[in-house]
């Protein structure tokens, strides 16, 4: 079992109540996020010796900021 003190502090939050933590605007797309159209992004991450690509549907809040949904593509 993993020790919580050893876990990375960087986590993607999919909770709608905390959407500001992982949201971004169209003018400030984070590194490794690639827009595919219609608020769908490919996110490339590196873990250990592997490259992971996540296709994720994003939605917009009342301030027109994008945040990830639980819905993958």
JSON list of C-alpha atoms in Angstrom, two decimals, residues 10-47:
[
{"chain": "A", "resi": 10, "resn": "UNK", "atom": "CA", "xyz": [0.45, 17.38, -8.06]},
{"chain": "A", "resi": 11, "resn": "UNK", "atom": "CA", "xyz": [-2.97, 15.91, -8.81]},
{"chain": "A", "resi": 12, "resn": "UNK", "atom": "CA", "xyz": [-5.59, 16.57, -11.44]},
{"chain": "A", "resi": 13, "resn": "UNK", "atom": "CA", "xyz": [-8.82, 17.55, -9.79]},
{"chain": "A", "resi": 14, "resn": "UNK", "atom": "CA", "xyz": [-12.04, 16.44, -11.49]},
{"chain": "A", "resi": 15, "resn": "UNK", "atom": "CA", "xyz": [-14.28, 17.80, -8.74]},
{"chain": "A", "resi": 16, "resn": "UNK", "atom": "CA", "xyz": [-16.62, 20.49, -10.04]},
{"chain": "A", "resi": 17, "resn": "UNK", "atom": "CA", "xyz": [-16.46, 22.34, -6.71]},
{"chain": "A", "resi": 18, "resn": "UNK", "atom": "CA", "xyz": [-12.68, 22.72, -7.05]},
{"chain": "A", "resi": 19, "resn": "UNK", "atom": "CA", "xyz": [-12.59, 23.37, -10.79]},
{"chain": "A", "resi": 20, "resn": "UNK", "atom": "CA", "xyz": [-10.50, 26.52, -10.39]},
{"chain": "A", "resi": 21, "resn": "UNK", "atom": "CA", "xyz": [-7.53, 24.39, -9.32]},
{"chain": "A", "resi": 22, "resn": "UNK", "atom": "CA", "xyz": [-7.32, 22.66, -12.69]},
{"chain": "A", "resi": 23, "resn": "UNK", "atom": "CA", "xyz": [-8.99, 25.18, -14.98]},
{"chain": "A", "resi": 24, "resn": "UNK", "atom": "CA", "xyz": [-7.38, 27.35, -17.60]},
{"chain": "A", "resi": 25, "resn": "UNK", "atom": "CA", "xyz": [-8.36, 29.95, -20.18]},
{"chain": "A", "resi": 26, "resn": "UNK", "atom": "CA", "xyz": [-8.04, 29.72, -23.95]},
{"chain": "A", "resi": 27, "resn": "UNK", "atom": "CA", "xyz": [-5.11, 32.14, -23.82]},
{"chain": "A", "resi": 28, "resn": "UNK", "atom": "CA", "xyz": [-3.21, 30.16, -21.16]},
{"chain": "A", "resi": 29, "resn": "UNK", "atom": "CA", "xyz": [-3.28, 26.51, -22.22]},
{"chain": "A", "resi": 30, "resn": "UNK", "atom": "CA", "xyz": [-0.91, 24.51, -19.96]},
{"chain": "A", "resi": 31, "resn": "UNK", "atom": "CA", "xyz": [2.15, 22.76, -21.40]},
{"chain": "A", "resi": 32, "resn": "UNK", "atom": "CA", "xyz": [1.51, 19.26, -22.72]},
{"chain": "A", "resi": 33, "resn": "UNK", "atom": "CA", "xyz": [-2.16, 20.09, -23.50]},
{"chain": "A", "resi": 34, "resn": "UNK", "atom": "CA", "xyz": [-3.07, 19.93, -27.19]},
{"chain": "A", "resi": 35, "resn": "UNK", "atom": "CA", "xyz": [-6.41, 21.24, -28.43]},
{"chain": "A", "resi": 36, "resn": "UNK", "atom": "CA", "xyz": [-8.20, 18.78, -30.72]},
{"chain": "A", "resi": 37, "resn": "UNK", "atom": "CA", "xyz": [-11.40, 20.80, -31.23]},
{"chain": "A", "resi": 38, "resn": "UNK", "atom": "CA", "xyz": [-14.76, 21.27, -29.46]},
{"chain": "A", "resi": 39, "resn": "UNK", "atom": "CA", "xyz": [-13.19, 21.58, -25.98]},
{"chain": "A", "resi": 40, "resn": "UNK", "atom": "CA", "xyz": [-11.39, 18.23, -26.34]},
{"chain": "A", "resi": 41, "resn": "UNK", "atom": "CA", "xyz": [-7.73, 18.13, -25.37]},
{"chain": "A", "resi": 42, "resn": "UNK", "atom": "CA", "xyz": [-5.00, 15.53, -25.56]},
{"chain": "A", "resi": 43, "resn": "UNK", "atom": "CA", "xyz": [-2.84, 15.68, -22.43]},
{"chain": "A", "resi": 44, "resn": "UNK", "atom": "CA", "xyz": [0.60, 14.08, -22.59]},
{"chain": "A", "resi": 45, "resn": "UNK", "atom": "CA", "xyz": [2.17, 12.98, -19.32]},
{"chain": "A", "resi": 46, "resn": "UNK", "atom": "CA", "xyz": [5.35, 11.13, -18.49]},
{"chain": "A", "resi": 47, "resn": "UNK", "atom": "CA", "xyz": [5.40, 8.54, -15.71]}
]
